[in-house]
Amino acid sequence: MNHKFGIALAGLTLGAAAFAQTKWDMPTAYPASNFHTENIAQFASDVEKGSSGKLKITVHANASLFKAPEIKRAVQGGQAQLGEILLVNYQNEWQMFGADGIPFLADSYDAAWKLYQAQKPALEKKLAEQGIQLLYTVAWPPQGIFVKKEIASAADLKGVKWRAYSPATARIGELVGAQPVTVQQAELSQAMATGVIESYMSSGSTGYDTKTYEYIKNFYDTQAWLPKNAVLMNKKAFDALDKPTQEAVLKAAADAEKRGWDLSKKKNVEYLDLLKKNGMTVHVPSAQLKADMKKVGDTMIKEWTEKAGPEGQAVVDAYKKM
């Protein structure tokens, strides 16, 4: 009796398992209130709806599951089925990940979208070799120059104490003759308050979050580069899904990409308005400043393509033809 009952029970459990929900984990490094994370939450909800509840994605915001530098490896190794990374953070692994961090190569949302299209085939190929599928990307708001005094050309930045927080920002400082000082975001307000730095490059969102307007009154909207976040997926995990569920994931990803880029544009305008409300002047860069910064960009594109080799050159050429 017991024996038979056990077999029947096992059969039932097996049946239930066949209808079980697949559960995926998705780490991201940004807080839940960040627009990228809000967009991801919507993506996860769309996947659940689109798959009729067959696939449930749990979003782990604010680096709670894996720290930012660990996320790509976690997706690659299957500890997480999905994850979001900032592509430029991985430039040391492969130069092409840093294509959207080259200043003044793509200096508007439209240009950034074209650069993404040029970069995408190489990105997808490289990630595929690592067992990863690129699902979608979303650009951050563009980077401009925060500076204490008004500037009409790059010459006006000579000797200015310039915050460096990455190899690219340090190099820009060197090329314009500023004095690069390394300061992390957590120490930024303190560094401005004590005069350690008088200028830095970032987006309007960083300027607002760090209350830069309390110390620095000018923002030059150079739209120098628009770095992208990429949402990556473990290829094996995707291949294990049935066809309708796969289609639900891809559809939700395509929607998230379009929505995310639109959201980024909207947020950029909102942040610049908030800076103005708090007493900052948002300037359109002068023709001279634009030309000077373009020269800085040309030098840095040359340096980058030397490191990235023919593959990098091919991406830059494809982008310029678009």
mmCIF file of C-alpha atoms in Angstrom:
data_model
loop_
_atom_site.group_PDB
_atom_site.id
_atom_site.type_symbol
_atom_site.label_atom_id
_atom_site.label_comp_id
_atom_site.label_asym_id
_atom_site.label_seq_id
_atom_site.Cartn_x
_atom_site.Cartn_y
_atom_site.Cartn_z
ATOM 1 C CA MET A 1 0.000 0.000 0.000
ATOM 2 C CA ASN A 2 2.613 2.500 1.148
ATOM 3 C CA HIS A 3 4.919 1.520 -1.663
ATOM 4 C CA LYS A 4 2.219 2.080 -4.322
ATOM 5 C CA PHE A 5 1.175 5.335 -2.706
ATOM 6 C CA GLY A 6 4.807 6.500 -2.873
ATOM 7 C CA ILE A 7 4.986 5.785 -6.603
ATOM 8 C CA ALA A 8 1.694 7.593 -7.242
ATOM 9 C CA LEU A 9 2.962 10.579 -5.255
ATOM 10 C CA ALA A 10 6.223 10.602 -7.212
ATOM 11 C CA GLY A 11 4.186 10.637 -10.425
ATOM 12 C CA LEU A 12 2.179 13.608 -9.178
ATOM 13 C CA THR A 13 5.303 15.514 -8.164
ATOM 14 C CA LEU A 14 6.822 14.883 -11.570
ATOM 15 C CA GLY A 15 3.688 16.223 -13.239
ATOM 16 C CA ALA A 16 3.784 19.358 -11.112
ATOM 17 C CA ALA A 17 7.468 19.860 -11.914
ATOM 18 C CA ALA A 18 6.683 19.898 -15.635
ATOM 19 C CA PHE A 19 4.472 22.947 -15.102
ATOM 20 C CA ALA A 20 6.852 24.604 -12.637
ATOM 21 C CA GLN A 21 7.796 28.207 -13.069
ATOM 22 C CA THR A 22 11.350 28.907 -14.205
ATOM 23 C CA LYS A 23 12.991 31.436 -11.883
ATOM 24 C CA TRP A 24 15.821 33.718 -12.954
ATOM 25 C CA ASP A 25 17.968 36.112 -10.922
ATOM 26 C CA MET A 26 19.057 39.459 -12.316
ATOM 27 C CA PRO A 27 21.725 41.491 -10.488
ATOM 28 C CA THR A 28 22.251 45.197 -11.210
ATOM 29 C CA ALA A 29 24.631 47.664 -9.547
ATOM 30 C CA TYR A 30 22.269 50.653 -9.389
ATOM 31 C CA PRO A 31 19.617 51.648 -6.823
ATOM 32 C CA ALA A 32 15.965 50.744 -7.394
ATOM 33 C CA SER A 33 15.141 54.434 -7.939
ATOM 34 C CA ASN A 34 17.586 54.773 -10.867
ATOM 35 C CA PHE A 35 15.825 55.006 -14.260
ATOM 36 C CA HIS A 36 17.823 52.029 -15.607
ATOM 37 C CA THR A 37 16.591 49.857 -12.714
ATOM 38 C CA GLU A 38 12.999 51.076 -13.089
ATOM 39 C CA ASN A 39 13.192 50.120 -16.769
ATOM 40 C CA ILE A 40 14.531 46.661 -15.816
ATOM 41 C CA ALA A 41 11.687 46.159 -13.316
ATOM 42 C CA GLN A 42 9.237 46.858 -16.161
ATOM 43 C CA PHE A 43 11.150 44.406 -18.406
ATOM 44 C CA ALA A 44 10.901 41.664 -15.735
ATOM 45 C CA SER A 45 7.185 42.280 -15.347
ATOM 46 C CA ASP A 46 6.698 42.167 -19.161
ATOM 47 C CA VAL A 47 8.539 38.827 -19.338
ATOM 48 C CA GLU A 48 6.323 37.318 -16.651
ATOM 49 C CA LYS A 49 3.167 38.557 -18.390
ATOM 50 C CA GLY A 50 4.384 37.636 -21.879
ATOM 51 C CA SER A 51 5.317 34.095 -20.799
ATOM 52 C CA SER A 52 1.954 33.622 -18.980
ATOM 53 C CA GLY A 53 3.858 33.321 -15.709
ATOM 54 C CA LYS A 54 6.230 30.599 -16.934
ATOM 55 C CA LEU A 55 9.337 32.744 -16.371
ATOM 56 C CA LYS A 56 9.801 34.900 -13.297
ATOM 57 C CA ILE A 57 12.782 37.278 -13.055
ATOM 58 C CA THR A 58 13.836 38.592 -9.639
ATOM 59 C CA VAL A 59 15.750 41.880 -9.900
ATOM 60 C CA HIS A 60 18.476 42.374 -7.258
ATOM 61 C CA ALA A 61 19.195 46.131 -7.293
ATOM 62 C CA ASN A 62 21.999 48.164 -5.721
ATOM 63 C CA ALA A 63 24.720 45.488 -6.041
ATOM 64 C CA SER A 64 22.905 43.398 -3.398
ATOM 65 C CA LEU A 65 23.516 40.041 -5.144
ATOM 66 C CA PHE A 66 26.823 40.739 -6.946
ATOM 67 C CA LYS A 67 29.024 43.840 -6.939
ATOM 68 C CA ALA A 68 29.303 45.769 -10.241
ATOM 69 C CA PRO A 69 32.632 44.227 -11.361
ATOM 70 C CA GLU A 70 31.355 40.682 -10.635
ATOM 71 C CA ILE A 71 28.101 40.792 -12.621
ATOM 72 C CA LYS A 72 29.446 39.890 -16.071
ATOM 73 C CA ARG A 73 31.332 36.868 -14.725
ATOM 74 C CA ALA A 74 28.239 35.755 -12.775
ATOM 75 C CA VAL A 75 26.163 35.715 -15.980
ATOM 76 C CA GLN A 76 28.965 33.992 -17.888
ATOM 77 C CA GLY A 77 29.279 31.279 -15.232
ATOM 78 C CA GLY A 78 25.516 30.862 -14.818
ATOM 79 C CA GLN A 79 25.351 32.005 -11.146
ATOM 80 C CA ALA A 80 22.854 34.564 -12.494
ATOM 81 C CA GLN A 81 20.859 34.092 -15.692
ATOM 82 C CA LEU A 82 20.764 37.830 -16.444
ATOM 83 C CA GLY A 83 22.683 40.904 -15.385
ATOM 84 C CA GLU A 84 23.248 44.572 -16.194
ATOM 85 C CA ILE A 85 26.709 46.072 -16.699
ATOM 86 C CA LEU A 86 28.226 49.429 -17.676
ATOM 87 C CA LEU A 87 30.134 48.483 -20.837
ATOM 88 C CA VAL A 88 33.016 50.980 -20.431
ATOM 89 C CA ASN A 89 33.924 49.333 -17.103
ATOM 90 C CA TYR A 90 35.164 46.312 -19.062
ATOM 91 C CA GLN A 91 37.451 48.156 -21.508
ATOM 92 C CA ASN A 92 40.596 46.590 -20.011
ATOM 93 C CA GLU A 93 39.241 43.138 -20.882
ATOM 94 C CA TRP A 94 38.519 44.164 -24.489
ATOM 95 C CA GLN A 95 38.909 47.655 -25.968
ATOM 96 C CA MET A 96 35.601 47.474 -27.862
ATOM 97 C CA PHE A 97 33.635 47.511 -24.594
ATOM 98 C CA GLY A 98 34.921 51.094 -24.214
ATOM 99 C CA ALA A 99 33.893 52.440 -27.640
ATOM 100 C CA ASP A 100 31.074 54.523 -26.144
ATOM 101 C CA GLY A 101 33.465 56.088 -23.622
ATOM 102 C CA ILE A 102 35.624 57.778 -26.266
ATOM 103 C CA PRO A 103 34.946 61.510 -25.861
ATOM 104 C CA PHE A 104 33.453 63.456 -28.764
ATOM 105 C CA LEU A 105 33.130 60.410 -31.028
ATOM 106 C CA ALA A 106 29.328 60.282 -30.596
ATOM 107 C CA ASP A 107 28.064 63.549 -29.109
ATOM 108 C CA SER A 108 24.261 63.262 -29.179
ATOM 109 C CA TYR A 109 21.602 60.592 -28.582
ATOM 110 C CA ASP A 110 21.244 60.042 -32.354
ATOM 111 C CA ALA A 111 25.003 59.664 -32.798
ATOM 112 C CA ALA A 112 25.193 57.345 -29.763
ATOM 113 C CA TRP A 113 22.465 55.131 -31.269
ATOM 114 C CA LYS A 114 24.422 54.942 -34.560
ATOM 115 C CA LEU A 115 27.618 54.051 -32.690
ATOM 116 C CA TYR A 116 25.707 51.251 -30.933
ATOM 117 C CA GLN A 117 24.559 49.874 -34.312
ATOM 118 C CA ALA A 118 28.170 49.959 -35.571
ATOM 119 C CA GLN A 119 29.508 48.346 -32.383
ATOM 120 C CA LYS A 120 26.743 45.726 -32.006
ATOM 121 C CA PRO A 121 27.950 42.936 -34.390
ATOM 122 C CA ALA A 122 31.397 42.890 -32.735
ATOM 123 C CA LEU A 123 29.825 43.031 -29.248
ATOM 124 C CA GLU A 124 27.442 40.159 -29.977
ATOM 125 C CA LYS A 125 30.233 38.017 -31.450
ATOM 126 C CA LYS A 126 32.574 38.556 -28.489
ATOM 127 C CA LEU A 127 29.847 37.905 -25.902
ATOM 128 C CA ALA A 128 28.665 34.784 -27.768
ATOM 129 C CA GLU A 129 32.212 33.373 -27.461
ATOM 130 C CA GLN A 130 31.769 33.815 -23.697
ATOM 131 C CA GLY A 131 28.395 32.055 -23.638
ATOM 132 C CA ILE A 132 26.507 35.344 -23.286
ATOM 133 C CA GLN A 133 23.717 36.909 -25.338
ATOM 134 C CA LEU A 134 23.327 40.696 -25.523
ATOM 135 C CA LEU A 135 19.674 41.502 -24.825
ATOM 136 C CA TYR A 136 19.594 45.289 -25.009
ATOM 137 C CA THR A 137 21.410 48.503 -24.111
ATOM 138 C CA VAL A 138 20.371 51.899 -22.720
ATOM 139 C CA ALA A 139 22.509 55.048 -22.818
ATOM 140 C CA TRP A 140 23.177 57.244 -19.797
ATOM 141 C CA PRO A 141 22.554 60.989 -20.141
ATOM 142 C CA PRO A 142 25.418 62.725 -21.982
ATOM 143 C CA GLN A 143 28.531 64.067 -20.280
ATOM 144 C CA GLY A 144 29.281 67.794 -20.025
ATOM 145 C CA ILE A 145 31.805 70.043 -18.259
ATOM 146 C CA PHE A 146 31.119 71.475 -14.795
ATOM 147 C CA VAL A 147 33.464 74.394 -14.152
ATOM 148 C CA LYS A 148 33.716 77.256 -11.630
ATOM 149 C CA LYS A 149 34.540 79.999 -14.145
ATOM 150 C CA GLU A 150 33.008 80.660 -17.553
ATOM 151 C CA ILE A 151 35.033 79.228 -20.422
ATOM 152 C CA ALA A 152 35.092 80.162 -24.119
ATOM 153 C CA SER A 153 37.793 77.737 -25.267
ATOM 154 C CA ALA A 154 39.928 74.828 -24.050
ATOM 155 C CA ALA A 155 42.724 77.326 -23.283
ATOM 156 C CA ASP A 156 40.519 78.621 -20.431
ATOM 157 C CA LEU A 157 40.900 75.222 -18.726
ATOM 158 C CA LYS A 158 44.695 75.516 -18.481
ATOM 159 C CA GLY A 159 45.859 74.939 -14.913
ATOM 160 C CA VAL A 160 42.306 74.342 -13.641
ATOM 161 C CA LYS A 161 42.066 71.622 -10.942
ATOM 162 C CA TRP A 162 40.230 68.901 -12.841
ATOM 163 C CA ARG A 163 38.599 65.833 -11.347
ATOM 164 C CA ALA A 164 39.785 62.573 -12.925
ATOM 165 C CA TYR A 165 37.876 59.363 -12.146
ATOM 166 C CA SER A 166 38.809 57.183 -15.141
ATOM 167 C CA PRO A 167 41.688 56.922 -17.621
ATOM 168 C CA ALA A 168 39.629 58.858 -20.205
ATOM 169 C CA THR A 169 38.786 61.792 -17.901
ATOM 170 C CA ALA A 170 42.417 62.001 -16.746
ATOM 171 C CA ARG A 171 43.579 62.049 -20.387
ATOM 172 C CA ILE A 172 41.118 64.832 -21.321
ATOM 173 C CA GLY A 173 42.495 66.873 -18.408
ATOM 174 C CA GLU A 174 46.069 66.341 -19.650
ATOM 175 C CA LEU A 175 45.203 67.235 -23.244
ATOM 176 C CA VAL A 176 43.575 70.569 -22.288
ATOM 177 C CA GLY A 177 46.410 71.431 -19.881
ATOM 178 C CA ALA A 178 44.270 71.161 -16.719
ATOM 179 C CA GLN A 179 45.613 69.616 -13.485
ATOM 180 C CA PRO A 180 43.990 66.178 -13.079
ATOM 181 C CA VAL A 181 43.179 65.204 -9.464
ATOM 182 C CA THR A 182 41.767 61.731 -8.757
ATOM 183 C CA VAL A 183 38.520 61.975 -6.756
ATOM 184 C CA GLN A 184 35.879 59.224 -6.389
ATOM 185 C CA GLN A 185 32.177 60.135 -6.477
ATOM 186 C CA ALA A 186 31.740 59.581 -2.729
ATOM 187 C CA GLU A 187 34.352 62.306 -2.021
ATOM 188 C CA LEU A 188 33.199 64.692 -4.750
ATOM 189 C CA SER A 189 31.191 67.168 -2.617
ATOM 190 C CA GLN A 190 34.023 67.420 -0.081
ATOM 191 C CA ALA A 191 36.601 67.980 -2.861
ATOM 192 C CA MET A 192 34.512 70.818 -4.332
ATOM 193 C CA ALA A 193 33.833 72.393 -0.918
ATOM 194 C CA THR A 194 37.555 72.485 -0.070
ATOM 195 C CA GLY A 195 38.687 73.664 -3.519
ATOM 196 C CA VAL A 196 40.569 70.446 -4.316
ATOM 197 C CA ILE A 197 38.806 70.495 -7.696
ATOM 198 C CA GLU A 198 37.277 73.334 -9.745
ATOM 199 C CA SER A 199 36.005 71.347 -12.698
ATOM 200 C CA TYR A 200 34.933 67.871 -13.821
ATOM 201 C CA MET A 201 33.034 66.063 -16.555
ATOM 202 C CA SER A 202 29.899 64.051 -15.905
ATOM 203 C CA SER A 203 26.175 63.976 -16.642
ATOM 204 C CA GLY A 204 23.548 66.323 -15.277
ATOM 205 C CA SER A 205 22.312 63.505 -13.036
ATOM 206 C CA THR A 206 25.664 63.277 -11.197
ATOM 207 C CA GLY A 207 25.758 67.064 -10.956
ATOM 208 C CA TYR A 208 22.352 67.094 -9.320
ATOM 209 C CA ASP A 209 22.896 64.040 -7.063
ATOM 210 C CA THR A 210 26.151 65.490 -5.660
ATOM 211 C CA LYS A 211 24.714 69.036 -5.270
ATOM 212 C CA THR A 212 27.478 70.392 -7.511
ATOM 213 C CA TYR A 213 25.413 73.582 -7.904
ATOM 214 C CA GLU A 214 26.363 74.555 -4.336
ATOM 215 C CA TYR A 215 30.003 74.987 -5.410
ATOM 216 C CA ILE A 216 30.150 75.246 -9.210
ATOM 217 C CA LYS A 217 27.832 77.470 -11.195
ATOM 218 C CA ASN A 218 28.518 76.582 -14.853
ATOM 219 C CA PHE A 219 27.675 73.489 -16.892
ATOM 220 C CA TYR A 220 28.732 73.251 -20.546
ATOM 221 C CA ASP A 221 26.442 70.812 -22.353
ATOM 222 C CA THR A 222 29.124 69.256 -24.584
ATOM 223 C CA GLN A 223 27.355 65.842 -24.809
ATOM 224 C CA ALA A 224 30.899 64.449 -24.898
ATOM 225 C CA TRP A 225 29.946 60.780 -24.683
ATOM 226 C CA LEU A 226 26.936 58.678 -23.731
ATOM 227 C CA PRO A 227 28.109 55.479 -22.046
ATOM 228 C CA LYS A 228 25.718 52.540 -22.239
ATOM 229 C CA ASN A 229 24.474 49.951 -19.805
ATOM 230 C CA ALA A 230 24.032 46.515 -21.358
ATOM 231 C CA VAL A 231 21.675 43.782 -20.208
ATOM 232 C CA LEU A 232 23.294 40.381 -20.715
ATOM 233 C CA MET A 233 21.809 36.897 -20.606
ATOM 234 C CA ASN A 234 23.345 33.455 -20.110
ATOM 235 C CA LYS A 235 22.970 31.672 -23.458
ATOM 236 C CA LYS A 236 22.453 28.175 -21.959
ATOM 237 C CA ALA A 237 19.680 29.441 -19.688
ATOM 238 C CA PHE A 238 17.981 31.039 -22.706
ATOM 239 C CA ASP A 239 18.361 27.912 -24.866
ATOM 240 C CA ALA A 240 16.675 25.853 -22.116
ATOM 241 C CA LEU A 241 13.455 27.889 -22.417
ATOM 242 C CA ASP A 242 10.632 26.820 -24.729
ATOM 243 C CA LYS A 243 10.115 28.846 -27.924
ATOM 244 C CA PRO A 244 7.144 30.986 -26.751
ATOM 245 C CA THR A 245 9.031 31.931 -23.556
ATOM 246 C CA GLN A 246 12.148 32.830 -25.578
ATOM 247 C CA GLU A 247 9.998 35.047 -27.781
ATOM 248 C CA ALA A 248 8.497 36.723 -24.692
ATOM 249 C CA VAL A 249 12.029 37.526 -23.416
ATOM 250 C CA LEU A 250 13.171 38.980 -26.763
ATOM 251 C CA LYS A 251 9.998 41.039 -27.193
ATOM 252 C CA ALA A 252 10.269 42.461 -23.651
ATOM 253 C CA ALA A 253 13.958 43.274 -24.308
ATOM 254 C CA ALA A 254 13.199 45.141 -27.561
ATOM 255 C CA ASP A 255 10.512 47.160 -25.749
ATOM 256 C CA ALA A 256 12.884 47.883 -22.829
ATOM 257 C CA GLU A 257 15.563 49.177 -25.196
ATOM 258 C CA LYS A 258 13.258 51.646 -26.904
ATOM 259 C CA ARG A 259 11.659 52.736 -23.621
ATOM 260 C CA GLY A 260 15.064 53.065 -21.917
ATOM 261 C CA TRP A 261 16.576 55.364 -24.550
ATOM 262 C CA ASP A 262 13.441 57.562 -24.482
ATOM 263 C CA LEU A 263 13.584 57.646 -20.693
ATOM 264 C CA SER A 264 17.256 58.647 -20.739
ATOM 265 C CA LYS A 265 16.476 61.636 -23.017
ATOM 266 C CA LYS A 266 13.604 62.693 -20.773
ATOM 267 C CA LYS A 267 15.705 62.371 -17.595
ATOM 268 C CA ASN A 268 18.521 64.400 -19.136
ATOM 269 C CA VAL A 269 16.161 67.353 -19.725
ATOM 270 C CA GLU A 270 14.752 66.970 -16.195
ATOM 271 C CA TYR A 271 18.240 67.011 -14.607
ATOM 272 C CA LEU A 272 19.358 70.078 -16.567
ATOM 273 C CA ASP A 273 16.159 71.861 -15.452
ATOM 274 C CA LEU A 274 16.869 70.894 -11.827
ATOM 275 C CA LEU A 275 20.420 72.287 -12.126
ATOM 276 C CA LYS A 276 19.014 75.581 -13.477
ATOM 277 C CA LYS A 277 16.421 75.731 -10.685
ATOM 278 C CA ASN A 278 19.276 75.407 -8.192
ATOM 279 C CA GLY A 279 21.190 78.355 -9.633
ATOM 280 C CA MET A 280 23.443 76.766 -12.244
ATOM 281 C CA THR A 281 23.862 78.239 -15.716
ATOM 282 C CA VAL A 282 23.618 75.612 -18.465
ATOM 283 C CA HIS A 283 25.671 76.824 -21.446
ATOM 284 C CA VAL A 284 25.706 75.731 -25.070
ATOM 285 C CA PRO A 285 29.454 75.389 -25.766
ATOM 286 C CA SER A 286 30.951 78.094 -28.016
ATOM 287 C CA ALA A 287 32.111 77.138 -31.523
ATOM 288 C CA GLN A 288 35.713 77.500 -30.311
ATOM 289 C CA LEU A 289 35.218 75.248 -27.286
ATOM 290 C CA LYS A 290 33.500 72.666 -29.507
ATOM 291 C CA ALA A 291 36.364 72.741 -32.026
ATOM 292 C CA ASP A 292 38.979 72.457 -29.253
ATOM 293 C CA MET A 293 37.226 69.515 -27.626
ATOM 294 C CA LYS A 294 36.806 67.849 -31.042
ATOM 295 C CA LYS A 295 40.631 67.961 -31.328
ATOM 296 C CA VAL A 296 40.930 66.284 -27.911
ATOM 297 C CA GLY A 297 38.464 63.664 -29.134
ATOM 298 C CA ASP A 298 40.415 63.051 -32.362
ATOM 299 C CA THR A 299 43.605 62.392 -30.366
ATOM 300 C CA MET A 300 41.771 60.003 -28.067
ATOM 301 C CA ILE A 301 40.050 58.156 -30.952
ATOM 302 C CA LYS A 302 43.498 57.673 -32.514
ATOM 303 C CA GLU A 303 44.889 56.340 -29.221
ATOM 304 C CA TRP A 304 41.911 54.026 -28.759
ATOM 305 C CA THR A 305 42.026 52.577 -32.290
ATOM 306 C CA GLU A 306 45.746 51.895 -31.887
ATOM 307 C CA LYS A 307 44.874 49.739 -28.860
ATOM 308 C CA ALA A 308 41.710 48.222 -30.366
ATOM 309 C CA GLY A 309 43.434 47.347 -33.661
ATOM 310 C CA PRO A 310 41.709 46.662 -37.016
ATOM 311 C CA GLU A 311 38.500 45.579 -35.276
ATOM 312 C CA GLY A 312 38.251 48.972 -33.528
ATOM 313 C CA GLN A 313 39.076 50.856 -36.703
ATOM 314 C CA ALA A 314 36.344 48.922 -38.554
ATOM 315 C CA VAL A 315 33.745 49.958 -35.956
ATOM 316 C CA VAL A 316 34.773 53.638 -36.091
ATOM 317 C CA ASP A 317 34.716 53.543 -39.925
ATOM 318 C CA ALA A 318 31.281 51.846 -40.017
ATOM 319 C CA TYR A 319 29.957 54.458 -37.568
ATOM 320 C CA LYS A 320 31.301 57.378 -39.610
ATOM 321 C CA LYS A 321 29.602 56.034 -42.767
ATOM 322 C CA MET A 322 26.156 55.921 -41.106
#
